[in-house]
Short mmCIF file of N, CA and C in Angstrom, two decimals:
data_model
loop_
_atom_site.label_atom_id
_atom_site.label_comp_id
_atom_site.label_asym_id
_atom_site.label_seq_id
_atom_site.Cartn_x
_atom_site.Cartn_y
_atom_site.Cartn_z
N MET A 1 -3.87 23.15 25.03
CA MET A 1 -4.99 22.05 25.28
C MET A 1 -5.63 20.95 24.77
N GLU A 2 -5.78 20.19 24.52
CA GLU A 2 -6.63 19.19 23.66
C GLU A 2 -6.72 18.31 25.10
N LYS A 3 -8.07 17.03 25.24
CA LYS A 3 -7.87 16.46 25.71
C LYS A 3 -9.79 15.03 25.50
N ILE A 4 -9.31 14.45 24.97
CA ILE A 4 -10.95 13.20 24.81
C ILE A 4 -11.69 12.46 26.33
N ILE A 5 -12.69 13.01 25.66
CA ILE A 5 -13.82 12.49 26.40
C ILE A 5 -14.60 11.49 25.51
N ARG A 6 -14.37 10.36 26.23
CA ARG A 6 -15.39 9.36 25.93
C ARG A 6 -16.40 9.35 26.42
N ILE A 7 -18.33 8.70 25.97
CA ILE A 7 -18.74 9.19 26.00
C ILE A 7 -19.70 7.99 25.42
N LYS A 8 -20.88 6.71 26.33
CA LYS A 8 -21.10 6.05 25.74
C LYS A 8 -22.71 6.44 25.54
N SER A 9 -22.38 5.44 23.96
CA SER A 9 -24.03 6.05 23.66
C SER A 9 -25.45 5.45 24.43
N SER A 10 -26.05 6.22 24.16
CA SER A 10 -27.36 5.29 25.58
C SER A 10 -28.32 4.93 25.21
N SER A 11 -28.02 4.81 23.36
CA SER A 11 -28.75 4.12 22.15
C SER A 11 -28.56 2.64 22.76
N SER A 12 -27.41 2.50 22.38
CA SER A 12 -26.55 1.67 21.75
C SER A 12 -24.97 0.74 23.22
N ASP A 13 -24.32 0.26 22.45
CA ASP A 13 -22.78 -0.48 22.61
C ASP A 13 -22.08 0.41 22.09
N GLU A 14 -22.36 1.68 21.24
CA GLU A 14 -20.79 2.40 20.58
C GLU A 14 -20.09 3.09 21.87
N ILE A 15 -19.03 3.41 21.63
CA ILE A 15 -18.83 5.08 22.31
C ILE A 15 -17.98 5.70 21.66
N TYR A 16 -18.52 6.92 22.32
CA TYR A 16 -17.87 8.24 20.97
C TYR A 16 -17.00 9.24 21.95
N SER A 17 -16.49 9.61 20.93
CA SER A 17 -15.58 10.85 21.85
C SER A 17 -15.28 12.15 21.15
N VAL A 18 -15.35 12.75 22.53
CA VAL A 18 -15.93 14.06 22.53
C VAL A 18 -14.34 15.02 23.01
N VAL A 19 -13.47 15.99 21.37
CA VAL A 19 -12.56 15.96 22.05
C VAL A 19 -12.45 17.69 21.39
N PHE A 20 -12.08 17.89 23.15
CA PHE A 20 -12.53 19.08 23.48
C PHE A 20 -10.70 20.21 23.26
N LYS A 21 -11.21 21.75 23.05
CA LYS A 21 -10.18 22.02 22.40
C LYS A 21 -9.85 23.12 23.73
N ASN A 22 -8.92 23.40 23.98
CA ASN A 22 -9.07 24.62 24.28
C ASN A 22 -7.81 25.81 24.18
N GLU A 23 -7.43 26.50 23.05
CA GLU A 23 -6.42 26.95 22.60
C GLU A 23 -7.07 28.55 22.07
N LYS A 24 -5.93 29.30 22.32
CA LYS A 24 -6.07 31.12 22.14
C LYS A 24 -7.73 31.55 22.57
N ASP A 25 -7.86 31.28 23.72
CA ASP A 25 -9.17 31.68 23.92
C ASP A 25 -10.39 31.16 23.72
N LEU A 26 -10.49 29.84 22.74
CA LEU A 26 -11.13 29.64 22.46
C LEU A 26 -11.55 28.05 22.68
N ILE A 27 -12.45 27.83 22.76
CA ILE A 27 -13.06 26.35 23.29
C ILE A 27 -13.72 25.78 22.74
N SER A 28 -13.35 24.68 21.69
CA SER A 28 -14.46 23.97 20.89
C SER A 28 -14.68 22.67 21.67
N LEU A 29 -15.53 21.96 21.26
CA LEU A 29 -16.35 20.83 21.34
C LEU A 29 -16.76 20.07 20.14
N ASN A 30 -15.41 18.66 19.52
CA ASN A 30 -15.97 18.48 18.85
C ASN A 30 -16.05 16.48 19.21
N CYS A 31 -17.86 16.13 18.24
CA CYS A 31 -18.40 14.79 18.48
C CYS A 31 -18.09 14.00 17.33
N ASN A 32 -17.85 12.56 17.70
CA ASN A 32 -17.46 11.88 16.26
C ASN A 32 -18.56 10.92 15.81
N CYS A 33 -19.93 11.62 17.01
CA CYS A 33 -21.50 10.59 16.44
C CYS A 33 -21.97 11.93 14.93
N LYS A 34 -23.28 10.68 14.79
CA LYS A 34 -23.60 11.35 13.54
C LYS A 34 -23.77 12.51 13.55
N ALA A 35 -24.45 13.16 14.10
CA ALA A 35 -25.15 14.52 14.49
C ALA A 35 -24.04 15.77 14.62
N GLY A 36 -23.08 14.97 15.06
CA GLY A 36 -21.72 16.27 15.54
C GLY A 36 -20.48 16.41 14.31
N LEU A 37 -20.73 15.00 13.47
CA LEU A 37 -20.05 14.94 12.14
C LEU A 37 -21.24 15.96 11.65
N PHE A 38 -22.04 16.72 11.43
CA PHE A 38 -23.02 17.67 11.02
C PHE A 38 -22.94 18.29 11.62
N ASP A 39 -21.96 18.69 12.81
CA ASP A 39 -22.08 19.72 13.15
C ASP A 39 -23.31 20.43 13.75
N THR A 40 -23.54 19.04 14.48
CA THR A 40 -25.16 19.55 14.99
C THR A 40 -25.26 19.14 16.53
N LEU A 41 -25.92 20.13 17.08
CA LEU A 41 -25.34 19.89 18.58
C LEU A 41 -26.00 18.61 18.87
N CYS A 42 -25.05 17.18 19.31
CA CYS A 42 -25.58 16.24 19.67
C CYS A 42 -25.22 16.78 21.09
N LYS A 43 -25.95 14.83 21.54
CA LYS A 43 -26.34 14.62 23.24
C LYS A 43 -25.39 14.32 23.31
N HIS A 44 -23.95 14.42 23.11
CA HIS A 44 -22.48 13.57 23.79
C HIS A 44 -22.22 15.31 23.97
N ARG A 45 -22.18 15.98 23.68
CA ARG A 45 -21.69 18.06 23.44
C ARG A 45 -22.50 17.78 24.88
N LEU A 46 -24.24 18.14 24.74
CA LEU A 46 -24.77 18.53 25.48
C LEU A 46 -24.64 17.89 26.99
N CYS A 47 -24.73 16.80 27.21
CA CYS A 47 -24.59 16.05 28.36
C CYS A 47 -22.88 16.68 29.50
N LEU A 48 -22.39 17.41 28.65
CA LEU A 48 -21.01 17.57 29.26
C LEU A 48 -21.36 19.00 29.94
N ILE A 49 -22.29 20.34 29.00
CA ILE A 49 -22.56 21.42 30.00
C ILE A 49 -23.09 21.53 30.43
N GLU A 50 -24.20 19.88 29.88
CA GLU A 50 -25.69 19.95 31.80
C GLU A 50 -25.09 19.01 32.82
N ARG A 51 -23.57 18.89 32.92
CA ARG A 51 -22.85 18.19 33.64
C ARG A 51 -23.81 17.11 33.99
N ASP A 52 -24.51 16.26 33.04
CA ASP A 52 -24.42 14.84 33.19
C ASP A 52 -24.01 14.24 32.77
N TYR A 53 -23.06 13.16 33.82
CA TYR A 53 -22.06 12.40 33.37
C TYR A 53 -22.35 11.17 33.15
N LYS A 54 -23.79 10.36 33.30
CA LYS A 54 -24.11 8.96 33.88
C LYS A 54 -23.23 8.67 32.25
N ASP A 55 -22.91 8.72 31.38
CA ASP A 55 -22.41 8.27 29.74
C ASP A 55 -20.88 8.35 30.02
N VAL A 56 -20.48 8.82 31.04
CA VAL A 56 -19.50 9.58 30.55
C VAL A 56 -18.66 8.56 30.84
N LEU A 57 -17.82 7.82 30.46
CA LEU A 57 -16.49 7.40 30.73
C LEU A 57 -15.35 7.70 31.80
N ASP A 58 -15.00 8.79 31.55
CA ASP A 58 -13.67 9.52 32.86
C ASP A 58 -14.42 10.55 33.26
N LYS A 59 -15.09 11.10 34.30
CA LYS A 59 -16.12 11.89 34.58
C LYS A 59 -14.69 12.84 34.78
N ASP A 60 -14.03 13.34 36.06
CA ASP A 60 -12.75 13.88 35.64
C ASP A 60 -12.36 14.66 34.98
N GLU A 61 -12.54 14.48 33.16
CA GLU A 61 -11.85 14.54 32.34
C GLU A 61 -13.36 15.96 32.04
N ALA A 62 -14.57 15.34 32.14
CA ALA A 62 -15.76 16.01 32.05
C ALA A 62 -16.12 17.39 32.97
N ILE A 63 -15.59 17.08 33.82
CA ILE A 63 -15.36 18.30 35.20
C ILE A 63 -14.53 18.83 34.76
N LEU A 64 -13.01 18.93 34.34
CA LEU A 64 -12.49 19.46 34.00
C LEU A 64 -12.61 20.92 32.94
N LEU A 65 -13.19 19.67 31.58
CA LEU A 65 -14.03 20.72 30.38
C LEU A 65 -14.52 21.32 31.30
N TYR A 66 -16.09 21.63 32.30
CA TYR A 66 -17.25 22.15 32.63
C TYR A 66 -16.27 23.54 33.27
N ASP A 67 -14.88 23.53 34.36
CA ASP A 67 -14.20 23.98 34.70
C ASP A 67 -13.41 25.03 33.66
N THR A 68 -13.24 24.52 32.93
CA THR A 68 -12.25 25.46 31.87
C THR A 68 -13.30 26.34 30.95
N ILE A 69 -14.72 25.47 30.80
CA ILE A 69 -15.47 27.32 30.31
C ILE A 69 -16.01 27.72 31.07
N VAL A 70 -16.14 27.51 32.09
CA VAL A 70 -16.31 28.59 33.39
C VAL A 70 -15.03 29.67 34.30
N LYS A 71 -14.46 29.11 33.75
CA LYS A 71 -12.86 29.97 34.45
C LYS A 71 -12.69 30.54 32.89
N ASN A 72 -12.89 30.58 31.84
CA ASN A 72 -12.18 31.29 30.84
C ASN A 72 -13.72 31.84 30.84
N ASN A 73 -13.81 32.15 31.20
CA ASN A 73 -15.66 33.02 31.05
C ASN A 73 -16.30 33.07 29.62
N LYS A 74 -16.44 31.51 29.32
CA LYS A 74 -17.34 31.33 28.32
C LYS A 74 -18.65 30.78 28.36
N SER A 75 -19.31 31.25 30.16
CA SER A 75 -20.12 30.42 30.46
C SER A 75 -21.74 31.26 29.46
N GLU A 76 -21.40 32.11 28.57
CA GLU A 76 -22.77 32.03 27.85
C GLU A 76 -23.38 30.75 26.90
N ILE A 77 -22.15 30.44 26.65
CA ILE A 77 -22.59 28.42 26.12
C ILE A 77 -23.27 28.49 27.48
N ILE A 78 -23.23 28.20 27.74
CA ILE A 78 -24.12 27.75 29.44
C ILE A 78 -25.38 28.25 29.74
N GLU A 79 -25.82 29.65 29.56
CA GLU A 79 -26.90 30.15 29.51
C GLU A 79 -28.42 29.44 28.68
N SER A 80 -27.14 29.66 27.61
CA SER A 80 -27.44 28.93 26.02
C SER A 80 -28.19 28.18 26.12
N VAL A 81 -26.93 26.99 26.97
CA VAL A 81 -28.59 25.62 26.34
C VAL A 81 -29.14 26.01 27.94
N ILE A 82 -28.93 26.69 29.31
CA ILE A 82 -30.99 26.94 29.76
C ILE A 82 -31.44 27.46 29.56
N GLU A 83 -31.32 28.37 27.96
CA GLU A 83 -32.53 29.31 27.60
C GLU A 83 -33.04 27.65 26.86
N ILE A 84 -32.31 26.93 25.90
CA ILE A 84 -33.05 25.96 24.58
C ILE A 84 -33.60 24.72 25.39
N ASN A 85 -33.16 24.18 27.64
CA ASN A 85 -33.75 23.95 28.22
C ASN A 85 -35.24 24.31 28.39
N LEU A 86 -35.21 25.51 28.33
CA LEU A 86 -36.54 26.29 28.96
C LEU A 86 -37.17 26.10 27.28
N LEU A 87 -37.13 26.72 26.64
CA LEU A 87 -38.00 26.50 24.76
C LEU A 87 -38.34 25.21 25.39
N GLU A 88 -37.89 23.85 25.14
CA GLU A 88 -37.77 22.71 25.07
C GLU A 88 -39.61 22.51 26.41
N THR A 89 -39.29 22.90 27.03
CA THR A 89 -40.33 22.54 28.63
C THR A 89 -41.29 22.93 28.25
N GLU A 90 -41.44 24.76 27.07
CA GLU A 90 -42.28 25.27 26.95
C GLU A 90 -42.81 24.81 25.17
N ILE A 91 -42.27 23.90 24.75
CA ILE A 91 -42.96 23.73 24.03
C ILE A 91 -43.80 22.46 24.06
N LYS A 92 -42.57 21.58 25.08
CA LYS A 92 -43.58 19.78 25.20
C LYS A 92 -44.87 20.39 25.95
N LYS A 93 -45.05 21.91 26.83
CA LYS A 93 -46.30 22.24 27.62
C LYS A 93 -47.29 22.48 26.13
N LEU A 94 -47.02 23.29 25.55
CA LEU A 94 -47.81 23.94 24.54
C LEU A 94 -47.98 22.92 23.38
N GLY A 95 -47.53 21.51 23.26
CA GLY A 95 -47.87 20.78 23.05
C GLY A 95 -49.11 19.87 23.38
N THR A 96 -49.04 19.45 24.28
CA THR A 96 -50.14 19.31 24.85
C THR A 96 -50.90 19.73 25.72
N LYS A 97 -50.87 21.23 25.52
CA LYS A 97 -52.31 21.91 25.53
C LYS A 97 -52.81 21.14 24.02
N LYS A 98 -52.00 21.75 22.77
CA LYS A 98 -52.50 21.76 21.98
C LYS A 98 -52.78 20.37 21.38
N SER A 99 -52.93 19.29 21.53
CA SER A 99 -53.32 17.77 21.54
C SER A 99 -54.75 18.36 22.12
N LYS A 100 -54.92 18.52 23.22
CA LYS A 100 -56.53 18.24 24.17
C LYS A 100 -57.13 19.24 23.26
N LEU A 101 -56.44 20.62 22.81
CA LEU A 101 -57.29 21.27 22.06
C LEU A 101 -58.64 20.93 21.29
N LYS A 102 -57.48 20.07 20.13
CA LYS A 102 -57.86 18.81 19.62
C LYS A 102 -58.82 18.10 19.35
N LYS A 103 -58.42 17.80 20.61
CA LYS A 103 -59.23 16.30 20.96
C LYS A 103 -60.95 16.88 21.08
N ASP A 104 -60.09 18.32 22.67
CA ASP A 104 -62.01 19.03 22.59
C ASP A 104 -62.65 19.29 21.34
N ILE A 105 -62.01 20.10 20.54
CA ILE A 105 -62.89 20.19 19.26
C ILE A 105 -63.39 19.42 18.62
N GLY A 106 -62.43 18.00 18.67
CA GLY A 106 -62.82 16.87 17.42
C GLY A 106 -63.75 16.32 18.11
N PHE A 107 -64.05 16.30 19.75
CA PHE A 107 -65.43 15.74 20.15
C PHE A 107 -66.79 17.04 19.74
N LYS A 108 -66.64 17.78 20.37
CA LYS A 108 -67.54 18.96 20.07
C LYS A 108 -67.80 18.67 17.77
N PHE A 109 -67.12 18.27 17.25
CA PHE A 109 -67.40 18.34 16.14
C PHE A 109 -68.43 16.93 15.84
N SER A 110 -67.77 15.80 16.53
CA SER A 110 -68.27 14.51 16.65
C SER A 110 -70.42 14.58 17.56
N ASN A 111 -70.30 14.94 18.49
CA ASN A 111 -71.18 15.74 19.72
C ASN A 111 -72.32 16.89 19.44
N GLY A 112 -71.23 18.08 18.30
CA GLY A 112 -72.71 18.63 18.46
C GLY A 112 -72.42 19.73 19.51
N PHE A 113 -72.05 21.73 18.72
CA PHE A 113 -70.94 22.40 19.19
C PHE A 113 -71.86 23.57 19.90
#
């Protein structure tokens, strides 16, 4: 089975195509955006796994994709995406903490410690 899911770019008027294939127990998602062409995880493929369909032109196709992933016991990819999101949240919190510590140290250097 092969389906093309069209997704509007969030930063321009461009429309990207994510080709969804389900063949011989393998599922693949390929996007024609710049990141996708370099086999990097792009936000267009990621939004389909995260079920964020606001920029998807045919939401029924996106739902079919997600259901196919779940039905074919490929939920480990969904779990990996969830783990990435958790790590990104932790990284953001650490970055905030790091910035605050740098600011505090800079203040102490300037005003005495």
